[in-house]
Amino acid sequence: MKRRKVVIGLIIAAVIIVFIVVAAMNGGQSDQSSASKDGIYVKTGQVTEDNLSETISTKGSVVSRDSTTIYAEVSGTVDSIEVENGASVKKGDILVKLHSESLDKQIRDAKLQLEIAELNYQSSTNSNSSNSQVKSAKASYDTAKENLNDQKVLFEAGAISEKEYETAQQSYDSAYRAYIDAQHATSSSANAVKVSELDFERSKNAYDDLLESKEKTVIRATMDGTVTGIDVHELDMINAGTAVATVETASDLQVEAYIGEYDINKIKMGQDVLVTSDSIDDAEYQGKVSFIDSKAMVQSVGQSSERSILVKVDILDSTVFKPNFTADLEITVAQSAQATAVSYDALAYENDSYFVYTIKDGKAQKHNVTLGVEGDINVEIISSDIQVGDQVVIDPPTELEDGSNVNDLGGQ
């Protein structure tokens, strides 16, 4: 009897447990049904009108827009350095002098040789005797030839004897030989004049070359600017082609920076650039993109590498920058005035497209959008059915769908 009561008690307890479980399940379904009916709770914001600008920030190195490296044109020993780093120079100012003692001796000897060659040339050209001899011999030859012709006519007519004709023939032969000898003498004299002329020209060239080499021992600035590098020391032995100094324009500056391959297509010639630097406190300068390289270069970044493109920015203002300073660049790559904008938190992404949810009459409405200018906080959205002042869902829940009932929690 006692066992029967225990069994009945267990059955009653089991029934109670089942009842409690069923009640709990029914209660959960009721709550879910209520939640579905009341809607999904969401945070919201507003579509605003904003003036947006998209920028790319990077660092670069300040360089002179115009710079030149000056090289030695002759070999020699550095005698003196006439300027210091940082000195302002004008085109033609002396930078470095080389020893020239050996050249000075060569110039002295070459000058003497030139004077001798000049005297010989003048002597040869002042002689007119050869020309006079040729003229005299030519006149005698012409006379003898004319006389021989006359005597031949007379001889053939029987007016003169054979001996008289032979005498005329001998006179002609003698005049002809004298004329030919005079011509040969004149030709030799002309050759001698030509030789003396060439010797004088050679001596002058040698002398001029030495003077030019002497001038090149004085190394000068080839442009106005600031000396930013002296690459030699006194008593250094240097060869022709050795870099001696660098001169740059200190007031006409630009910034060289490298832009990654994923951003370079946003960079265009003439874009505005804000130029700053930690080294010059709060100063800000305006710049313009003035050069975009046509090829990329590979740069090592830690264990990996990336491709980037050289970009140059002209600094438009007078600055306190110096070459090799570091500059911060903020390149404005896009701008949009009175843009229809939302915060980035309102964007959702699916199937390769962006969309936002607006709320109307307690329901979510899905809108595909195109992104425009991307600002620091807000982004421009382009859609014909979204207006400034519309409510948009912030951080859309994953269960939210087009047409879902929503409860607006505001901008919590």
XYZ file of N, CA and C in Angstrom, residues 1-252:
756
model
N 0.837 -1.206 0.000
C 0.000 0.000 0.000
C 0.852 1.228 0.000
N 1.916 1.114 0.836
C 2.840 2.238 0.938
C 3.540 2.427 -0.399
N 3.944 1.304 -1.103
C 4.592 1.427 -2.412
C 3.665 2.060 -3.420
N 2.406 1.774 -3.412
C 1.434 2.334 -4.372
C 1.346 3.829 -4.227
N 1.377 4.305 -2.958
C 1.290 5.757 -2.733
C 2.528 6.446 -3.311
N 3.681 5.787 -3.187
C 4.916 6.374 -3.726
C 4.827 6.492 -5.242
N 4.330 5.474 -5.922
C 4.204 5.498 -7.391
C 3.284 6.599 -7.837
N 2.115 6.698 -7.095
C 1.158 7.763 -7.461
C 1.796 9.124 -7.281
N 2.597 9.241 -6.227
C 3.266 10.540 -5.996
C 4.235 10.865 -7.115
N 4.945 9.857 -7.599
C 5.893 10.099 -8.695
C 5.168 10.496 -9.972
N 4.031 9.843 -10.214
C 3.248 10.182 -11.433
C 2.770 11.614 -11.373
N 2.270 12.026 -10.201
C 1.765 13.398 -10.043
C 2.905 14.402 -10.243
N 4.110 14.047 -9.685
C 5.261 14.959 -9.844
C 5.653 15.083 -11.303
N 5.616 13.978 -12.035
C 5.977 14.018 -13.456
C 5.013 14.873 -14.252
N 3.719 14.739 -13.908
C 2.697 15.546 -14.597
C 2.935 17.019 -14.353
N 3.288 17.363 -13.106
C 3.521 18.771 -12.771
C 4.723 19.320 -13.573
N 5.779 18.488 -13.659
C 6.973 18.936 -14.397
C 6.660 19.170 -15.863
N 5.910 18.216 -16.447
C 5.518 18.374 -17.862
C 4.725 19.644 -18.047
N 3.813 19.907 -17.125
C 2.970 21.106 -17.216
C 3.825 22.371 -17.174
N 4.824 22.334 -16.278
C 5.684 23.534 -16.155
C 6.462 23.755 -17.445
N 7.012 22.644 -18.013
C 7.792 22.761 -19.255
C 6.948 23.286 -20.390
N 5.725 22.741 -20.531
C 4.817 23.188 -21.612
C 4.464 24.640 -21.431
N 4.232 25.035 -20.180
C 3.877 26.434 -19.906
C 5.031 27.348 -20.289
N 6.257 26.899 -19.968
C 7.421 27.725 -20.292
C 7.576 27.870 -21.799
N 7.378 26.792 -22.528
C 7.490 26.842 -23.983
C 6.443 27.749 -24.580
N 5.238 27.643 -24.090
C 4.162 28.510 -24.595
C 4.465 29.961 -24.288
N 5.045 30.195 -23.117
C 5.365 31.576 -22.755
C 6.424 32.144 -23.674
N 7.471 31.328 -24.024
C 8.514 31.803 -24.935
C 7.967 32.108 -26.296
N 7.098 31.268 -26.798
C 6.493 31.527 -28.116
C 5.687 32.805 -28.084
N 5.029 33.026 -26.946
C 4.215 34.247 -26.824
C 5.097 35.472 -26.870
N 6.297 35.341 -26.159
C 7.205 36.485 -26.155
C 7.758 36.744 -27.540
N 8.156 35.668 -28.276
C 8.676 35.834 -29.624
C 7.643 36.452 -30.540
N 6.436 35.980 -30.393
C 5.358 36.538 -31.224
C 5.181 38.006 -30.938
N 5.328 38.363 -29.658
C 5.164 39.775 -29.279
C 6.293 40.605 -29.859
N 7.561 40.019 -29.797
C 8.697 40.773 -30.317
C 8.550 40.982 -31.812
N 8.117 39.929 -32.485
C 7.940 40.053 -33.928
C 6.908 41.107 -34.269
N 5.885 41.139 -33.434
C 4.803 42.100 -33.702
C 5.245 43.513 -33.403
N 6.044 43.691 -32.324
C 6.465 45.038 -31.928
C 7.549 45.593 -32.840
N 8.368 44.778 -33.494
C 9.411 45.249 -34.395
C 10.799 45.136 -33.793
N 11.828 45.294 -34.680
C 13.238 45.206 -34.279
C 13.678 46.577 -33.777
N 14.364 46.575 -32.674
C 14.845 47.839 -32.123
C 16.134 48.256 -32.841
N 16.178 49.510 -33.306
C 17.329 50.019 -34.070
C 17.690 51.424 -33.608
N 18.974 51.755 -33.803
C 19.438 53.126 -33.594
C 19.331 53.865 -34.930
N 19.070 55.147 -34.880
C 18.866 55.903 -36.118
C 19.676 57.197 -36.100
N 19.891 57.696 -37.297
C 20.495 59.006 -37.501
C 19.806 59.678 -38.665
N 20.340 60.857 -39.073
C 19.698 61.591 -40.162
C 20.629 61.715 -41.360
N 20.018 61.759 -42.526
C 20.744 62.129 -43.733
C 20.978 63.632 -43.676
N 22.226 64.052 -43.835
C 22.556 65.475 -43.698
C 23.128 66.034 -44.997
N 23.197 67.353 -45.035
C 23.885 68.039 -46.137
C 25.243 68.481 -45.616
N 26.301 68.118 -46.332
C 27.642 68.352 -45.813
C 28.577 68.752 -46.949
N 29.554 69.571 -46.598
C 30.625 69.898 -47.541
C 31.786 68.936 -47.279
N 31.993 68.009 -48.184
C 32.949 66.937 -47.947
C 34.194 67.098 -48.810
N 35.297 66.672 -48.261
C 36.536 66.587 -49.032
C 37.243 65.302 -48.640
N 37.766 64.628 -49.655
C 38.494 63.383 -49.436
C 39.978 63.655 -49.592
N 40.776 63.217 -48.651
C 42.204 63.475 -48.688
C 42.995 62.182 -48.539
N 44.219 62.244 -49.045
C 45.195 61.172 -48.830
C 46.363 61.789 -48.095
N 46.724 61.219 -46.975
C 47.820 61.742 -46.163
C 49.057 60.873 -46.326
N 50.204 61.524 -46.410
C 51.464 60.802 -46.521
C 52.591 61.713 -46.073
N 53.776 61.172 -45.984
C 54.966 61.939 -45.643
C 55.896 61.990 -46.841
N 56.695 63.047 -46.907
C 57.645 63.172 -48.000
C 58.886 63.912 -47.558
N 59.821 64.048 -48.481
C 61.083 64.726 -48.205
C 61.162 66.007 -49.022
N 61.551 67.098 -48.348
C 61.671 68.395 -49.020
C 62.951 68.414 -49.855
N 62.823 68.811 -51.100
C 63.979 68.911 -51.997
C 63.889 70.224 -52.763
N 64.998 70.638 -53.323
C 64.992 71.818 -54.188
C 64.412 71.441 -55.546
N 63.662 72.369 -56.100
C 63.104 72.095 -57.424
C 64.204 72.076 -58.480
N 65.251 72.847 -58.215
C 66.362 72.900 -59.150
C 67.651 72.678 -58.369
N 68.431 71.704 -58.765
C 69.706 71.430 -58.097
C 70.685 70.884 -59.120
N 71.964 71.023 -58.815
C 72.975 70.528 -59.729
C 74.188 70.049 -58.950
N 74.797 69.005 -59.457
C 76.066 68.536 -58.926
C 77.170 69.018 -59.855
N 78.203 69.611 -59.279
C 79.287 70.197 -60.065
C 80.484 69.253 -60.021
N 81.035 68.941 -61.190
C 82.110 67.953 -61.308
C 83.415 68.631 -61.743
N 84.534 68.043 -61.326
C 85.836 68.498 -61.802
C 85.989 68.113 -63.273
N 86.568 69.037 -64.062
C 86.771 68.762 -65.486
C 88.207 68.357 -65.796
N 89.108 68.554 -64.827
C 90.497 68.130 -64.996
C 90.948 67.432 -63.715
N 91.993 66.638 -63.831
C 92.556 65.980 -62.661
C 93.504 66.934 -61.938
N 93.666 66.704 -60.646
C 94.576 67.561 -59.895
C 94.421 67.371 -58.403
N 95.171 68.192 -57.662
C 95.129 68.183 -56.206
C 94.359 69.397 -55.721
N 93.444 69.189 -54.764
C 92.648 70.289 -54.242
C 93.570 71.238 -53.472
N 93.612 72.479 -53.929
C 94.451 73.497 -53.291
C 93.705 74.223 -52.184
N 92.436 74.596 -52.462
C 91.652 75.307 -51.446
C 90.167 75.155 -51.733
N 89.376 75.206 -50.670
C 87.913 75.190 -50.767
C 87.427 76.566 -50.351
N 86.733 77.235 -51.240
C 86.415 78.645 -51.069
C 85.062 78.910 -50.416
N 84.229 77.881 -50.218
C 82.894 78.078 -49.632
C 82.636 77.011 -48.585
N 81.592 77.220 -47.785
C 81.173 76.235 -46.793
C 79.765 75.762 -47.110
N 79.390 74.632 -46.547
C 78.005 74.173 -46.686
C 77.057 75.238 -46.154
N 75.978 75.461 -46.904
C 74.985 76.451 -46.490
C 75.232 77.833 -47.049
N 76.363 78.027 -47.720
C 76.670 79.348 -48.268
C 75.822 79.638 -49.504
N 75.393 80.881 -49.631
C 74.670 81.319 -50.830
C 75.694 81.724 -51.888
N 75.482 81.269 -53.106
C 76.419 81.578 -54.184
C 75.663 82.047 -55.419
N 76.384 82.783 -56.253
C 75.888 83.189 -57.558
C 76.604 82.391 -58.642
N 75.969 82.295 -59.774
C 76.589 81.612 -60.896
C 77.945 82.246 -61.187
N 78.993 81.422 -61.272
C 80.335 81.920 -61.545
C 81.200 82.082 -60.316
N 80.591 82.033 -59.121
C 81.389 82.138 -57.896
C 82.325 80.937 -57.778
N 83.525 81.184 -57.220
C 84.518 80.123 -57.074
C 84.159 79.230 -55.893
N 84.161 77.920 -56.131
C 83.889 76.943 -55.080
C 85.171 76.268 -54.603
N 85.981 75.791 -55.540
C 87.180 75.022 -55.216
C 88.278 75.395 -56.216
N 89.529 75.420 -55.723
C 90.677 75.631 -56.595
C 91.590 74.415 -56.530
N 92.152 74.038 -57.707
C 93.126 72.954 -57.783
C 94.523 73.527 -57.978
N 95.552 72.772 -57.536
C 96.932 73.189 -57.789
C 97.150 73.327 -59.291
N 97.921 74.379 -59.717
C 98.132 74.601 -61.148
C 99.593 74.894 -61.481
N 100.523 74.608 -60.559
C 101.933 74.934 -60.781
C 102.485 74.262 -62.029
N 102.189 72.978 -62.213
C 102.683 72.262 -63.388
C 102.111 72.858 -64.672
N 100.834 73.184 -64.640
C 100.203 73.797 -65.820
C 100.820 75.159 -66.121
N 101.143 75.918 -65.101
C 101.737 77.239 -65.314
C 103.052 77.128 -66.082
N 103.863 76.113 -65.769
C 105.121 75.913 -66.485
C 104.871 75.510 -67.929
N 103.885 74.660 -68.144
C 103.560 74.255 -69.511
C 103.045 75.446 -70.320
N 102.282 76.282 -69.693
C 101.760 77.473 -70.376
C 102.905 78.412 -70.752
N 103.880 78.558 -69.842
C 105.040 79.415 -70.128
C 105.792 78.928 -71.358
N 106.080 77.628 -71.430
C 106.821 77.072 -72.564
C 106.005 77.134 -73.847
N 104.720 76.876 -73.744
C 103.856 76.914 -74.931
C 103.750 78.322 -75.500
N 103.798 79.295 -74.631
C 103.723 80.684 -75.099
C 104.970 81.036 -75.900
N 106.140 80.596 -75.432
C 107.380 80.837 -76.175
C 107.339 80.150 -77.533
N 106.888 78.912 -77.571
C 106.801 78.182 -78.828
C 105.843 78.873 -79.795
N 104.778 79.421 -79.268
C 103.822 80.141 -80.110
C 104.453 81.388 -80.714
N 105.240 82.112 -79.940
C 105.894 83.333 -80.446
C 106.883 83.003 -81.559
N 107.632 81.905 -81.388
C 108.580 81.484 -82.434
C 107.833 81.123 -83.719
N 106.766 80.346 -83.587
C 105.996 79.940 -84.761
C 105.372 81.138 -85.460
N 104.983 82.119 -84.697
C 104.382 83.322 -85.297
C 105.409 84.100 -86.094
N 106.644 84.227 -85.548
C 107.703 84.932 -86.269
C 108.044 84.225 -87.577
N 108.155 82.903 -87.554
C 108.455 82.145 -88.777
C 107.380 82.328 -89.828
N 106.134 82.331 -89.385
C 105.035 82.499 -90.328
C 105.053 83.887 -90.957
N 105.296 84.901 -90.133
C 105.355 86.268 -90.655
C 106.498 86.427 -91.650
N 107.634 85.811 -91.345
C 108.800 85.899 -92.240
C 108.497 85.273 -93.591
N 107.837 84.123 -93.564
C 107.543 83.447 -94.830
C 106.525 84.197 -95.664
N 105.575 84.834 -95.048
C 104.548 85.553 -95.808
C 105.024 86.915 -96.281
N 106.079 87.475 -95.649
C 106.583 88.802 -96.057
C 107.495 88.721 -97.270
N 107.938 87.536 -97.692
C 108.849 87.370 -98.825
C 108.063 87.376 -100.128
N 108.382 88.391 -101.026
C 107.673 88.503 -102.311
C 108.600 88.199 -103.491
N 109.881 87.803 -103.227
C 110.850 87.597 -104.308
C 110.427 86.483 -105.252
N 109.855 85.448 -104.747
C 109.459 84.322 -105.599
C 108.414 84.740 -106.607
N 107.465 85.510 -106.192
C 106.426 85.973 -107.120
C 107.017 86.883 -108.201
N 107.989 87.724 -107.851
C 108.611 88.633 -108.829
C 109.402 87.840 -109.860
N 110.112 86.816 -109.418
C 110.889 85.988 -110.337
C 109.984 85.280 -111.341
N 108.876 84.809 -110.885
C 107.937 84.133 -111.785
C 107.397 85.110 -112.816
N 107.059 86.304 -112.408
C 106.538 87.301 -113.341
C 107.585 87.671 -114.408
N 108.832 87.878 -113.959
C 109.910 88.242 -114.907
C 110.177 87.113 -115.888
N 110.223 85.890 -115.362
C 110.478 84.740 -116.226
C 109.337 84.543 -117.210
N 108.141 84.814 -116.788
C 106.977 84.676 -117.668
C 107.041 85.699 -118.786
N 107.447 86.928 -118.497
C 107.553 87.975 -119.518
C 108.635 87.619 -120.539
N 109.796 87.123 -120.068
C 110.882 86.717 -120.988
C 110.436 85.551 -121.854
N 109.748 84.620 -121.285
C 109.257 83.456 -122.023
C 108.270 83.898 -123.102
N 107.361 84.801 -122.770
C 106.377 85.266 -123.753
C 107.081 85.976 -124.918
N 108.098 86.802 -124.597
C 108.827 87.527 -125.643
C 109.576 86.549 -126.551
N 110.266 85.580 -125.928
C 111.027 84.586 -126.701
C 110.108 83.762 -127.594
N 108.943 83.443 -127.105
C 108.004 82.639 -127.888
C 107.501 83.435 -129.074
N 107.204 84.706 -128.864
C 106.709 85.549 -129.965
C 107.810 85.742 -131.020
N 109.053 85.930 -130.575
C 110.180 86.122 -131.495
C 110.427 84.857 -132.303
N 110.297 83.685 -131.643
C 110.515 82.426 -132.353
C 109.471 82.253 -133.456
N 108.265 82.610 -133.171
C 107.222 82.491 -134.189
C 107.518 83.396 -135.393
N 107.978 84.621 -135.116
C 108.306 85.545 -136.213
C 109.476 85.020 -137.050
N 110.504 84.505 -136.341
C 111.687 84.003 -137.040
C 111.338 82.787 -137.889
N 110.412 81.983 -137.444
C 110.011 80.807 -138.204
C 109.377 81.219 -139.525
N 108.553 82.263 -139.497
C 107.900 82.742 -140.723
C 108.950 83.258 -141.699
N 109.898 84.021 -141.161
C 110.942 84.596 -142.020
C 111.829 83.506 -142.594
N 112.146 82.502 -141.745
C 113.010 81.414 -142.202
C 112.334 80.618 -143.308
N 111.068 80.314 -143.141
C 110.351 79.579 -144.174
C 110.213 80.398 -145.466
N 110.267 81.728 -145.367
C 110.174 82.600 -146.552
C 111.557 82.834 -147.171
N 112.593 82.339 -146.493
C 113.953 82.507 -146.993
C 114.524 83.855 -146.683
N 113.920 84.595 -145.732
C 114.370 85.960 -145.432
C 115.526 85.954 -144.450
N 115.688 84.855 -143.682
C 116.804 84.776 -142.731
C 117.453 83.415 -142.869
N 118.693 83.361 -142.323
C 119.438 82.120 -142.428
C 118.973 81.122 -141.357
N 119.440 79.884 -141.559
C 119.092 78.827 -140.597
C 119.722 79.102 -139.238
N 120.943 79.684 -139.246
C 121.615 79.970 -137.988
C 120.845 80.984 -137.171
N 120.291 81.996 -137.868
C 119.520 83.029 -137.166
C 118.251 82.392 -136.530
N 117.649 81.465 -137.242
C 116.447 80.777 -136.720
C 116.795 79.918 -135.495
N 117.975 79.220 -135.572
C 118.393 78.379 -134.452
C 118.681 79.228 -133.220
N 119.244 80.417 -133.420
C 119.516 81.320 -132.283
C 118.206 81.700 -131.590
N 117.155 81.981 -132.386
C 115.837 82.313 -131.822
C 115.274 81.117 -131.054
N 115.517 79.904 -131.613
C 115.031 78.680 -130.952
C 115.726 78.479 -129.597
N 117.045 78.719 -129.555
C 117.806 78.581 -128.308
C 117.337 79.594 -127.258
N 117.052 80.797 -127.677
C 116.564 81.833 -126.752
C 115.202 81.432 -126.157
N 114.361 80.850 -126.989
C 113.042 80.381 -126.512
C 113.199 79.261 -125.485
N 114.078 78.280 -125.819
C 114.269 77.146 -124.902
C 114.805 77.623 -123.560
N 115.720 78.554 -123.617
C 116.307 79.071 -122.360
C 115.248 79.817 -121.529
N 114.395 80.620 -122.164
C 113.341 81.362 -121.445
C 112.302 80.411 -120.857
N 112.013 79.344 -121.573
C 111.027 78.369 -121.083
C 111.534 77.668 -119.821
N 112.826 77.270 -119.882
C 113.383 76.589 -118.710
C 113.417 77.522 -117.494
N 113.744 78.763 -117.743
C 113.805 79.745 -116.640
C 112.409 79.964 -116.031
N 111.414 79.956 -116.885
C 110.026 80.148 -116.410
C 109.573 78.942 -115.559
N 109.901 77.738 -116.047
C 109.528 76.530 -115.294
C 110.248 76.492 -113.950
N 111.539 76.847 -113.940
C 112.301 76.845 -112.684
C 111.718 77.865 -111.695
N 111.307 79.002 -112.215
C 110.719 80.036 -111.333
C 109.410 79.541 -110.723
N 108.612 78.832 -111.536
C 107.358 78.283 -111.006
C 107.615 77.262 -109.896
N 108.604 76.389 -110.105
C 108.943 75.396 -109.080
C 109.401 76.066 -107.785
N 110.202 77.105 -107.962
C 110.697 77.833 -106.779
C 109.544 78.476 -106.026
N 108.593 79.011 -106.786
C 107.447 79.645 -106.142
C 106.595 78.614 -105.402
N 106.415 77.431 -106.030
C 105.641 76.375 -105.390
C 106.288 75.939 -104.080
N 107.616 75.793 -104.080
C 108.332 75.414 -102.851
C 108.175 76.478 -101.788
N 108.225 77.713 -102.234
C 108.064 78.817 -101.281
C 106.656 78.818 -100.686
N 105.652 78.515 -101.510
C 104.265 78.476 -101.027
C 104.080 77.347 -100.024
N 104.738 76.219 -100.305
C 104.651 75.099 -99.354
C 105.291 75.457 -98.025
N 106.410 76.172 -98.127
C 107.081 76.592 -96.896
C 106.195 77.534 -96.089
N 105.478 78.413 -96.795
C 104.556 79.328 -96.115
C 103.427 78.546 -95.446
N 102.910 77.557 -96.175
C 101.819 76.758 -95.620
C 102.272 75.984 -94.388
N 103.476 75.432 -94.457
C 104.006 74.686 -93.312
C 104.164 75.598 -92.106
N 104.706 76.782 -92.342
C 104.884 77.718 -91.221
C 103.529 78.167 -90.664
N 102.521 78.268 -91.545
C 101.176 78.646 -91.080
C 100.578 77.548 -90.192
N 100.717 76.293 -90.627
C 100.186 75.176 -89.843
C 100.909 75.037 -88.504
N 102.231 75.280 -88.535
C 102.989 75.197 -87.284
C 102.537 76.280 -86.300
N 102.272 77.452 -86.821
C 101.776 78.547 -85.971
C 100.394 78.195 -85.400
N 99.506 77.614 -86.231
C 98.169 77.248 -85.771
C 98.227 76.150 -84.705
N 99.113 75.163 -84.904
C 99.275 74.093 -83.918
C 99.780 74.644 -82.581
N 100.722 75.536 -82.637
C 101.262 76.126 -81.413
C 100.200 76.945 -80.684
N 99.398 77.633 -81.448
C 98.331 78.435 -80.822
C 97.289 77.533 -80.162
N 96.911 76.422 -80.841
C 95.941 75.492 -80.249
C 96.464 74.893 -78.951
N 97.735 74.515 -78.953
C 98.323 73.936 -77.745
C 98.315 74.945 -76.606
N 98.640 76.182 -76.929
C 98.640 77.242 -75.902
C 97.229 77.495 -75.386
N 96.246 77.558 -76.279
C 94.846 77.795 -75.874
C 94.314 76.645 -75.026
N 94.682 75.402 -75.379
C 94.220 74.244 -74.603
C 94.754 74.291 -73.176
N 95.997 74.704 -73.026
C 96.576 74.805 -71.687
C 95.905 75.912 -70.878
N 95.602 77.016 -71.542
C 94.889 78.098 -70.846
C 93.512 77.635 -70.393
N 92.828 76.839 -71.251
C 91.513 76.320 -70.888
C 91.616 75.360 -69.707
N 92.657 74.511 -69.719
C 92.857 73.601 -68.587
C 93.150 74.386 -67.314
N 93.906 75.452 -67.440
C 94.190 76.291 -66.260
C 92.900 76.899 -65.712
N 92.035 77.323 -66.608
C 90.752 77.888 -66.166
C 89.917 76.830 -65.443
N 90.009 75.581 -65.875
C 89.208 74.520 -65.260
C 89.727 74.099 -63.891
N 90.926 74.551 -63.530
C 91.395 74.276 -62.166
C 90.678 75.152 -61.149
N 89.973 76.146 -61.632
C 89.119 76.974 -60.767
C 87.684 76.509 -61.002
N 87.101 75.810 -60.028
C 85.773 75.210 -60.183
C 84.733 76.187 -59.652
N 83.758 76.520 -60.479
C 82.801 77.581 -60.169
C 81.366 77.043 -60.091
N 80.508 77.808 -59.421
C 79.075 77.488 -59.359
C 78.463 77.687 -60.741
N 77.607 76.771 -61.130
C 76.965 76.851 -62.445
C 75.556 77.434 -62.373
N 75.084 77.775 -61.161
C 73.762 78.371 -60.991
C 73.725 79.114 -59.665
N 72.757 80.022 -59.527
C 72.522 80.670 -58.239
C 71.892 79.665 -57.289
N 72.246 79.744 -55.996
C 71.618 78.834 -55.045
C 72.391 78.755 -53.746
N 72.181 77.648 -53.055
C 72.829 77.390 -51.770
C 73.676 76.132 -51.879
N 74.884 76.187 -51.349
C 75.749 75.017 -51.346
C 75.229 74.042 -50.290
N 74.832 72.861 -50.743
C 74.294 71.859 -49.813
C 75.214 70.656 -49.666
N 76.368 70.703 -50.327
C 77.303 69.594 -50.179
C 78.657 69.939 -50.757
N 79.725 69.730 -49.982
C 81.102 69.799 -50.469
C 81.668 68.392 -50.350
N 82.045 67.810 -51.468
C 82.394 66.387 -51.507
C 83.896 66.120 -51.543
N 84.728 67.169 -51.424
C 86.179 66.979 -51.441
C 86.802 67.721 -50.269
N 88.091 67.419 -50.013
C 88.851 68.072 -48.946
C 90.159 68.593 -49.515
N 90.772 69.535 -48.812
C 92.053 70.067 -49.251
C 93.090 68.943 -49.335
N 93.923 69.022 -50.394
C 94.997 68.062 -50.683
C 94.483 66.739 -51.240
N 93.175 66.598 -51.443
C 92.657 65.407 -52.112
C 93.158 65.358 -53.553
N 93.553 64.171 -54.001
C 93.861 63.953 -55.415
C 92.564 63.519 -56.105
N 92.116 64.293 -57.068
C 90.856 63.967 -57.728
C 91.067 63.833 -59.230
N 90.174 63.088 -59.855
C 90.205 62.895 -61.296
C 89.119 63.713 -61.969
N 89.279 63.908 -63.265
C 88.216 64.541 -64.037
C 86.945 63.698 -63.900
N 85.816 64.351 -63.628
C 84.560 63.637 -63.435
C 84.204 63.414 -61.981
N 85.108 63.804 -61.051
C 84.810 63.656 -59.626
C 83.780 64.713 -59.192
N 82.744 64.280 -58.424
C 81.762 65.228 -57.885
C 82.446 66.103 -56.840
N 82.307 67.410 -56.989
C 82.987 68.356 -56.099
C 82.016 69.010 -55.131
N 80.854 69.447 -55.623
C 79.907 70.175 -54.774
C 78.506 70.058 -55.348
N 77.516 70.318 -54.481
C 76.113 70.357 -54.890
C 75.548 71.730 -54.554
N 74.859 72.319 -55.516
C 74.216 73.625 -55.314
C 72.724 73.463 -55.599
N 71.887 73.958 -54.678
C 70.438 73.842 -54.824
C 69.780 75.192 -54.596
N 68.573 75.334 -55.158
C 67.789 76.535 -54.895
C 67.056 76.341 -53.578
N 67.385 77.151 -52.581
C 66.817 76.973 -51.245
C 65.437 77.606 -51.105
N 65.072 78.502 -52.014
C 63.784 79.189 -51.885
C 62.715 78.620 -52.799
N 63.097 77.776 -53.716
C 62.146 77.194 -54.673
C 62.094 75.697 -54.398
